[in-house]
Short mmCIF file of C-alpha atoms in Angstrom, two decimals:
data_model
loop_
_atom_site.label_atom_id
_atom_site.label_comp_id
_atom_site.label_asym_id
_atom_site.label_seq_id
_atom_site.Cartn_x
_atom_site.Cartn_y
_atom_site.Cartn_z
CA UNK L 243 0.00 0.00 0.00
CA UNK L 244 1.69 3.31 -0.86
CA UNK L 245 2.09 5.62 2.65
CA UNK L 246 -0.66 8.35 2.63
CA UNK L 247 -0.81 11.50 5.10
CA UNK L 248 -4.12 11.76 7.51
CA UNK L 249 -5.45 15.09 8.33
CA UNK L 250 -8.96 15.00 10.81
CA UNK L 251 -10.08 18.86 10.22
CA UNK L 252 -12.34 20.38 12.74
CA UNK L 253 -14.52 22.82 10.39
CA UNK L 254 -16.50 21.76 6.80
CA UNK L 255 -14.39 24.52 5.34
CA UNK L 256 -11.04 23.45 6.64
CA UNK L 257 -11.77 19.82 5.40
CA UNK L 258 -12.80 21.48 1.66
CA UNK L 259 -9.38 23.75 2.19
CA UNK L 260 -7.44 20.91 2.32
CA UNK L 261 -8.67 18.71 -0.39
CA UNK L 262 -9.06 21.33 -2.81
CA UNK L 263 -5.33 22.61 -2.46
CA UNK L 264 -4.13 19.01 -3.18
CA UNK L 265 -5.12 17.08 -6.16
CA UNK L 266 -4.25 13.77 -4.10
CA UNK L 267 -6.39 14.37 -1.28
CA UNK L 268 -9.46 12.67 -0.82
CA UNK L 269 -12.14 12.74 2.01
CA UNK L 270 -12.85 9.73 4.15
CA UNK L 271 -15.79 8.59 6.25
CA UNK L 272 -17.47 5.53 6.71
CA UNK L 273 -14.08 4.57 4.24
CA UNK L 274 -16.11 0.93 2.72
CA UNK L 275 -15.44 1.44 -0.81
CA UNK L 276 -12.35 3.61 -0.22
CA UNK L 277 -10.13 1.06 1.56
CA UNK L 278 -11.55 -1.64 -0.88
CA UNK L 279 -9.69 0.49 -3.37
CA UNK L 280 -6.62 1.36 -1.52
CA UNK L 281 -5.88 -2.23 -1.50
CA UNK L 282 -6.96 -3.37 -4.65
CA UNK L 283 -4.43 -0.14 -6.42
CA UNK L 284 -6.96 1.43 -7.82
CA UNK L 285 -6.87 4.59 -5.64
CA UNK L 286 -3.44 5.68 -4.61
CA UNK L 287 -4.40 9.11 -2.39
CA UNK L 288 -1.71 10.56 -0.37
CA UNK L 289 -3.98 12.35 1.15
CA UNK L 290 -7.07 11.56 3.41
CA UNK L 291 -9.34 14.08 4.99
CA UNK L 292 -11.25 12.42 7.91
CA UNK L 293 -14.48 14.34 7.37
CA UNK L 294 -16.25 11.51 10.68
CA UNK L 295 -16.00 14.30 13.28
CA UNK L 296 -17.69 17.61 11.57
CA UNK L 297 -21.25 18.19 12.14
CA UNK L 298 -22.71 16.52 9.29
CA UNK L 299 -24.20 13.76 11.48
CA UNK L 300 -28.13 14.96 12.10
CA UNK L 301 -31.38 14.24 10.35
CA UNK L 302 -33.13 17.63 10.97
CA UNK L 303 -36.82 18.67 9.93
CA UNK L 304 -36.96 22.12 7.80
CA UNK L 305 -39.71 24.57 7.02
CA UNK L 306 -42.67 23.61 5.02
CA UNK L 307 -42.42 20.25 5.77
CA UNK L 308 -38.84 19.39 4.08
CA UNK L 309 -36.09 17.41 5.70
CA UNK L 310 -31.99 17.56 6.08
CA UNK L 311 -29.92 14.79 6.32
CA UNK L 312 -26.38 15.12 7.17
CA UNK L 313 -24.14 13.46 4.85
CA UNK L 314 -21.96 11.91 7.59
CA UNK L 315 -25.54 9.98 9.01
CA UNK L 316 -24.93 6.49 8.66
CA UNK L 317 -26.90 4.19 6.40
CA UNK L 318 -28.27 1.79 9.22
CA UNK L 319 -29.47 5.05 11.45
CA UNK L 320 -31.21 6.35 8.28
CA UNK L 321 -33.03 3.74 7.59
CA UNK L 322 -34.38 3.20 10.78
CA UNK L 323 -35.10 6.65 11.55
CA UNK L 324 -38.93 6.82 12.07
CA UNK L 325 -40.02 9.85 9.96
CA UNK L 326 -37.91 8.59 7.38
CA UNK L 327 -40.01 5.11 7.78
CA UNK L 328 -42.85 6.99 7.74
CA UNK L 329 -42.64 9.85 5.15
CA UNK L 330 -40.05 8.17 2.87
CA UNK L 331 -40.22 4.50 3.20
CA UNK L 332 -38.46 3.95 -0.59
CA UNK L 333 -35.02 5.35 1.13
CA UNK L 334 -35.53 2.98 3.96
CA UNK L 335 -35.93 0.17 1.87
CA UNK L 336 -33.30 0.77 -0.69
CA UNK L 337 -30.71 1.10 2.37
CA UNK L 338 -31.51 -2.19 3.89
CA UNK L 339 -31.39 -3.41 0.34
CA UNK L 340 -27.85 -2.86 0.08
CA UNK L 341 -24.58 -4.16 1.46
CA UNK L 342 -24.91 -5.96 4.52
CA UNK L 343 -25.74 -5.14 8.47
CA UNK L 344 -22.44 -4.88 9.62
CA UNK L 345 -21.48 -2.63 6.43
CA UNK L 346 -24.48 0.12 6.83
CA UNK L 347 -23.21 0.14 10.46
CA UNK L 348 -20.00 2.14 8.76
CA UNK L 349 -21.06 3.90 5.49
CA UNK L 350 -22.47 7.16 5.24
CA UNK L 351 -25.18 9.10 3.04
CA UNK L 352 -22.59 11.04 1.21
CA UNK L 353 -20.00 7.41 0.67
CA UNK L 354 -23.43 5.80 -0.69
CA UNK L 355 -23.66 7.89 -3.55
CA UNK L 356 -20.50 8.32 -4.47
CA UNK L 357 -19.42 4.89 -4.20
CA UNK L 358 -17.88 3.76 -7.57
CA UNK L 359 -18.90 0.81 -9.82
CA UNK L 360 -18.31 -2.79 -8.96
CA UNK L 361 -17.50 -3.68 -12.49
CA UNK L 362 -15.02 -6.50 -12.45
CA UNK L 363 -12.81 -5.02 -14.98
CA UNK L 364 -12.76 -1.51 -13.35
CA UNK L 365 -11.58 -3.62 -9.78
CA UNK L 366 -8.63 -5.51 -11.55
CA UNK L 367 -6.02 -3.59 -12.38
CA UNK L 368 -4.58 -5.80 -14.81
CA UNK L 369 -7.26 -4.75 -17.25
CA UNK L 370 -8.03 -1.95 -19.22
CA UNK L 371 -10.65 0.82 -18.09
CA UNK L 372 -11.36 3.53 -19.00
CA UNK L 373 -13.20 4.60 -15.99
CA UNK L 374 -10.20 3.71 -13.84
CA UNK L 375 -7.59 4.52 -16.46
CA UNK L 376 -8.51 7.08 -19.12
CA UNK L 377 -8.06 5.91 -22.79
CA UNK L 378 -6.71 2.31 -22.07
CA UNK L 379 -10.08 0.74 -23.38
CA UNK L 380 -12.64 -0.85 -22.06
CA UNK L 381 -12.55 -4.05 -21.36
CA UNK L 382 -15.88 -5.13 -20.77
CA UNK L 383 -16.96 -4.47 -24.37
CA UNK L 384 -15.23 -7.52 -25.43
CA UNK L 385 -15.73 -9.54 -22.19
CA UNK L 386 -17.93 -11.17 -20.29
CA UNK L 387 -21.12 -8.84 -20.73
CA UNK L 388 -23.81 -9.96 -18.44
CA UNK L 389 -23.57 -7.24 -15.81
CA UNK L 390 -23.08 -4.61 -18.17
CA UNK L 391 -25.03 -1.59 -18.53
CA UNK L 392 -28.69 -1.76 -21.08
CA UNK L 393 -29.11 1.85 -20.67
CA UNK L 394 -27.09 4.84 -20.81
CA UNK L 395 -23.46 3.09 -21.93
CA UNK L 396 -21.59 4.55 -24.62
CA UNK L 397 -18.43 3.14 -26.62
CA UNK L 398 -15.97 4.23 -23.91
CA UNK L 399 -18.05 2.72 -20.85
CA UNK L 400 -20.72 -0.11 -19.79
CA UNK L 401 -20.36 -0.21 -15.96
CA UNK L 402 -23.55 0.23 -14.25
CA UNK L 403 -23.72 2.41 -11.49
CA UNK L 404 -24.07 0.37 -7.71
CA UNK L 405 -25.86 2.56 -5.60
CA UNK L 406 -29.51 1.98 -4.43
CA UNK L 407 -29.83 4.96 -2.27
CA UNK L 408 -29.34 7.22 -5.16
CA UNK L 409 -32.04 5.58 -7.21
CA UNK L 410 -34.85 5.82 -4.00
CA UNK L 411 -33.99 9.30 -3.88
CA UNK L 412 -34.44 10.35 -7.38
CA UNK L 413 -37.50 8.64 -6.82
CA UNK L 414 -38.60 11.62 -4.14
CA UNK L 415 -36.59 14.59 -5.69
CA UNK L 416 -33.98 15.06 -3.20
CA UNK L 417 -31.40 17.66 -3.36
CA UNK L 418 -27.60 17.27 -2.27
CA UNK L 419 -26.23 20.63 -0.51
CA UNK L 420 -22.47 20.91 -2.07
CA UNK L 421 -19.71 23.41 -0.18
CA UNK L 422 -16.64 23.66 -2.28
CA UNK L 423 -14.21 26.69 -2.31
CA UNK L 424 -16.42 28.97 -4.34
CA UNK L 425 -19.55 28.54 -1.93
CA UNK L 426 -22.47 26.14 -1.90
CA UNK L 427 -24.58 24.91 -4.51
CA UNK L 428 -27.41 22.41 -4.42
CA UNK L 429 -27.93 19.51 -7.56
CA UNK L 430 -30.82 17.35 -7.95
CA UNK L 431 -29.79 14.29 -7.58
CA UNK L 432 -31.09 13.40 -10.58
CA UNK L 433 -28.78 15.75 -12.00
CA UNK L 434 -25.54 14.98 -9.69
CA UNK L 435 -24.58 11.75 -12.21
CA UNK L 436 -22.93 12.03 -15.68
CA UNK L 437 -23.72 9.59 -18.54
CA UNK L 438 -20.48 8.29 -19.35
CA UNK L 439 -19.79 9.62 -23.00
CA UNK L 440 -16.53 9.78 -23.95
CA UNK L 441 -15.26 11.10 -19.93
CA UNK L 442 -16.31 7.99 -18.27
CA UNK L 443 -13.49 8.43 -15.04
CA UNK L 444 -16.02 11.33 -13.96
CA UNK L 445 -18.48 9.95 -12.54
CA UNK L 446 -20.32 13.03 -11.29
CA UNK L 447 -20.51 16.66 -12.02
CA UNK L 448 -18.59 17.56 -8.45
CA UNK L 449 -15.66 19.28 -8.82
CA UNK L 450 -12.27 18.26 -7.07
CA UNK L 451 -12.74 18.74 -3.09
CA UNK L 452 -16.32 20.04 -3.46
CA UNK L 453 -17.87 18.10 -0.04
CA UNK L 454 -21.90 16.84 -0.34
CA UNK L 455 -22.78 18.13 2.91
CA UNK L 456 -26.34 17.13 3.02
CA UNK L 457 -29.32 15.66 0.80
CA UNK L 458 -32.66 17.42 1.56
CA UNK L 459 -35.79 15.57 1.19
CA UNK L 460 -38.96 18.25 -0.01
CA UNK L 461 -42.28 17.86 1.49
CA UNK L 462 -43.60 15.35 -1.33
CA UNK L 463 -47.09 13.59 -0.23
CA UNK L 464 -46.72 10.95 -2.53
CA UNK L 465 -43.41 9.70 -1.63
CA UNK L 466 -45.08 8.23 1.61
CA UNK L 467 -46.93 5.54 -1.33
CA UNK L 468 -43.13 4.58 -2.43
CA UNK L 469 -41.76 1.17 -2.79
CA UNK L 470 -37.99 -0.05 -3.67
CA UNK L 471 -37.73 -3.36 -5.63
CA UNK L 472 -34.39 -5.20 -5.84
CA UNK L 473 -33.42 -8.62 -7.87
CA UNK L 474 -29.94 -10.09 -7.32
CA UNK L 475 -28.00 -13.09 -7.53
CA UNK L 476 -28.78 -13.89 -4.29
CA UNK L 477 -31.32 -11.89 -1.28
CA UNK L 478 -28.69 -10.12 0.30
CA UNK L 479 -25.43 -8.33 0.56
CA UNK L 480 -25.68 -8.13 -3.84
CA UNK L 481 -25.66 -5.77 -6.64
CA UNK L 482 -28.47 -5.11 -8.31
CA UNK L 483 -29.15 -6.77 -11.75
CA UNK L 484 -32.61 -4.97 -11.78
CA UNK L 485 -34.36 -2.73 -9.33
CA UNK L 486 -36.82 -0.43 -9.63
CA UNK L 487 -38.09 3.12 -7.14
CA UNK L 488 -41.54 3.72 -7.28
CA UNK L 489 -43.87 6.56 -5.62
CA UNK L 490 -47.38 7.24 -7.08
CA UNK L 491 -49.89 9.53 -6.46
CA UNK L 492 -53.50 7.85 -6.63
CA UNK L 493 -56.82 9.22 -6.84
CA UNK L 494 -59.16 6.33 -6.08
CA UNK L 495 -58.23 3.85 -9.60
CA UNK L 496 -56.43 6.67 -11.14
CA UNK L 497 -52.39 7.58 -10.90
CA UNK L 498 -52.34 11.16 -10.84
CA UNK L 499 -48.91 11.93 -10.74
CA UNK L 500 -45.68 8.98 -10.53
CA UNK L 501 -41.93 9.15 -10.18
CA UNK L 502 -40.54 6.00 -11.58
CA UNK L 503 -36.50 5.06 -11.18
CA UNK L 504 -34.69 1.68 -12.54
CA UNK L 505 -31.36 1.21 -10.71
CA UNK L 506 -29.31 -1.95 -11.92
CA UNK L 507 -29.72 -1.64 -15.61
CA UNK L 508 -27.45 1.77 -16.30
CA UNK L 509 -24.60 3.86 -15.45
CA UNK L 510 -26.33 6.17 -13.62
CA UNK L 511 -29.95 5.92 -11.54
CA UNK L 512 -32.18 5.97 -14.61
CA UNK L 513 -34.88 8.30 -14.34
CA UNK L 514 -38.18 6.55 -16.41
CA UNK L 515 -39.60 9.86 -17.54
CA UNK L 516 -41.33 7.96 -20.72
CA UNK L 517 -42.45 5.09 -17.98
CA UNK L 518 -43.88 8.18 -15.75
CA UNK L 519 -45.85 9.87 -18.78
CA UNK L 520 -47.61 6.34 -19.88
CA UNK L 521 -48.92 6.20 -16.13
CA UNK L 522 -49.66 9.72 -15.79
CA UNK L 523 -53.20 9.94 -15.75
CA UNK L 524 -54.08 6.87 -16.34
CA UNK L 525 -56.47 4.20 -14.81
CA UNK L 526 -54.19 2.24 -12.11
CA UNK L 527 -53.96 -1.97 -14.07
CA UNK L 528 -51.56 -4.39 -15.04
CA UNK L 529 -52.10 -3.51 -18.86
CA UNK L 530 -50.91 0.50 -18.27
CA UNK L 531 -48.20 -0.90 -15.74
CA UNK L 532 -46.83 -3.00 -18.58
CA UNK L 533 -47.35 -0.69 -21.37
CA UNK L 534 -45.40 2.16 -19.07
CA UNK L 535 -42.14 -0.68 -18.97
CA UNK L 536 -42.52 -1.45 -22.22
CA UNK L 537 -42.23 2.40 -23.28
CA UNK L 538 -39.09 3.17 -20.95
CA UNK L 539 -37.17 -0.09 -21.88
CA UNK L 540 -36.87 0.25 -25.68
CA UNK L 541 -34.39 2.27 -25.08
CA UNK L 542 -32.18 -0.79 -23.91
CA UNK L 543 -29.64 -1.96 -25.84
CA UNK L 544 -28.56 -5.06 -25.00
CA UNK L 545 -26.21 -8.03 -26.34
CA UNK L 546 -27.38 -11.46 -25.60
CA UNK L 547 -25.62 -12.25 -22.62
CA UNK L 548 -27.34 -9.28 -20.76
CA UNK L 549 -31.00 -9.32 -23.01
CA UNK L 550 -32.19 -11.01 -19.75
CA UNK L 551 -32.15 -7.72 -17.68
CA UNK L 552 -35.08 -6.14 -19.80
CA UNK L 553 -37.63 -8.89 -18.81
CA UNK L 554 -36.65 -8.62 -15.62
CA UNK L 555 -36.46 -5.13 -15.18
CA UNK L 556 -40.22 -5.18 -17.02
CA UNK L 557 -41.29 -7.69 -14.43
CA UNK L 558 -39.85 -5.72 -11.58
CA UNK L 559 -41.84 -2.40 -12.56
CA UNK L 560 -45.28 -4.08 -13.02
CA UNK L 561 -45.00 -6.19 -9.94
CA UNK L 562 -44.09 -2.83 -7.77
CA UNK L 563 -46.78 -0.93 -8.99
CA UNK L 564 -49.12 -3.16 -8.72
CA UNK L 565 -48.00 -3.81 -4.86
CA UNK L 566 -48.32 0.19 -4.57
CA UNK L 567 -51.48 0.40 -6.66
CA UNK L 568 -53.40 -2.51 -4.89
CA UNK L 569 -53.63 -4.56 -8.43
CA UNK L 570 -54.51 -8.09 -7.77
#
């Protein structure tokens, strides 16, 4: 492991100082992807900015009904916060989707979502990437294919992005609250990823050192009708292959308004705006529910060792909205 210099700042603005000033610096938390990826090679900081003791740790209700969550809170408190349960329960059940008990124990909000993929070829460092290693290649276009991205890839890159707390909260419009050297700045989440054109090592549209601070949650009725869906290879402590965010706004048999978001299938949470506008409106059965898959996903493109993620991501939307819909 190459030597690295620790720094534990006591201000948000001292921490963003420090990594801004030093193009090798990085911040650490929770540190459950990073130190996967010291060891592995493919980070090599020599700098790490413990960010664990700044006041970034609260969940904190706002005016008009909104809500702040530090981005130091840790998954497992997040998830069983009670208003969170309550108001939100597509975050809650995307975080206990992921990882494993012992593992939301120690990652934060702010790790979560900008963990990087778990391609294979982007963790060996014997192969090319060009997410890991600008303009070597990519070496999942000529490899094994199954995991790779059906939406959203482009020639340079067709890793699909891991987390499943950014796709529940693109489901409910959150906001992340960014401090870098200029000031703050708050993203949609929605807009926080890039598609991976022909830049695919930046993964977001954060500058160096600029520090997510917090995600804030707006007062959104419908997300208390929300549902996360997950399929893996196995029930727990997996990647997605398909999952799917749902919240819906129903009057009696009708969907009034919907916010639909596939995780699993791209390289960034995929926001099903054609999926939202077939359901929009619309009498609440199977055959719109269908129909509203069927629009989003002909958009896949797909080889035939990963075809088998459309089905399933089309069965994973219809079964979730007909949970939240009360379709027998």
């Amino acid at each position: 492991m190459k030597p690295f210099r620790y720094e534990r700042p006591s201000t948000v603005r001292e921490a963003v100082a420090l990594v801004e000033g030093d193009p090798g610096a990085v911040y650490v938390a929770g540190g459950t992807n990073l130190f996967d990826h010291l060891k592995l090679g493919i980070d090599r900081p020599h700098l790490l900015v413990d960010v664990t003791g700044l006041a970034m740790d609260g969940v904190e209700a706002l005016s008009g009904g909104r809500m702040r969550i530090g981005a130091t809170v840790r998954n497992a408190d997040l998830a069983a916060h009670p208003e969170i349960r309550e108001r939100y329960p597509v975050i809650s059940q995307a975080l206990l989707a992921g990882a494993s008990p012992q593992l939301r124990n120690m990652a934060t909000l702010a790790g979560n979502l900008l963990q990087r993929t778990r391609c294979p070829y982007f963790l060996n460092v014997e192969t090319p990437c060009n997410k890991r290693e600008p303009g070597s290649g990519c070496a999942a276009a000529q490899g094994h294919a199954e995991h790779n991205a059906v939406l959203g890839a482009s020639r340079s890159c067709a890793a699909v992005h891991p987390s499943d707390l950014a796709v529940a909260l693109c489901a409910v419009d959150a906001t992340v609250c960014v401090l870098g050297r200029s000031g703050t700045r708050r993203i949609p989440v929605t807009a926080l990823y890039r598609s991976p054109g022909n830049h695919p090592e930046r993964d977001t549209v954060l500058g160096h050192g600029e520090m997510i601070t917090a995600v804030e949650l707006p007062a959104l009725p419908m997300a208390a009708r929300s549902r996360y869906r997950k399929v893996g290879d196995r029930a727990s402590f997996t990647f997605a292959l398909a999952s799917v965010a749902v919240a819906v706004d129903l009057d009696g048999e009708t969907i009034r308004d919907a916010r639909v978001v596939f995780g699993g299938l791209a390289t960034r949470p995929w926001r099903a705006t054609r999926a939202e506008a077939v359901l929009r409106g619309a009498r609440a059965d199977a055959d719109r529910f269908a129909a509203a898959a069927v629009e989003e996903l002909s958009a896949a493109r797909t080889v035939p060792a990963n075809a088998y993620r459309v089905p399933l991501a089309h069965d994973t939307l219809v079964a979730t909205l007909r949970d939240l819909c009360g379709e027998d």
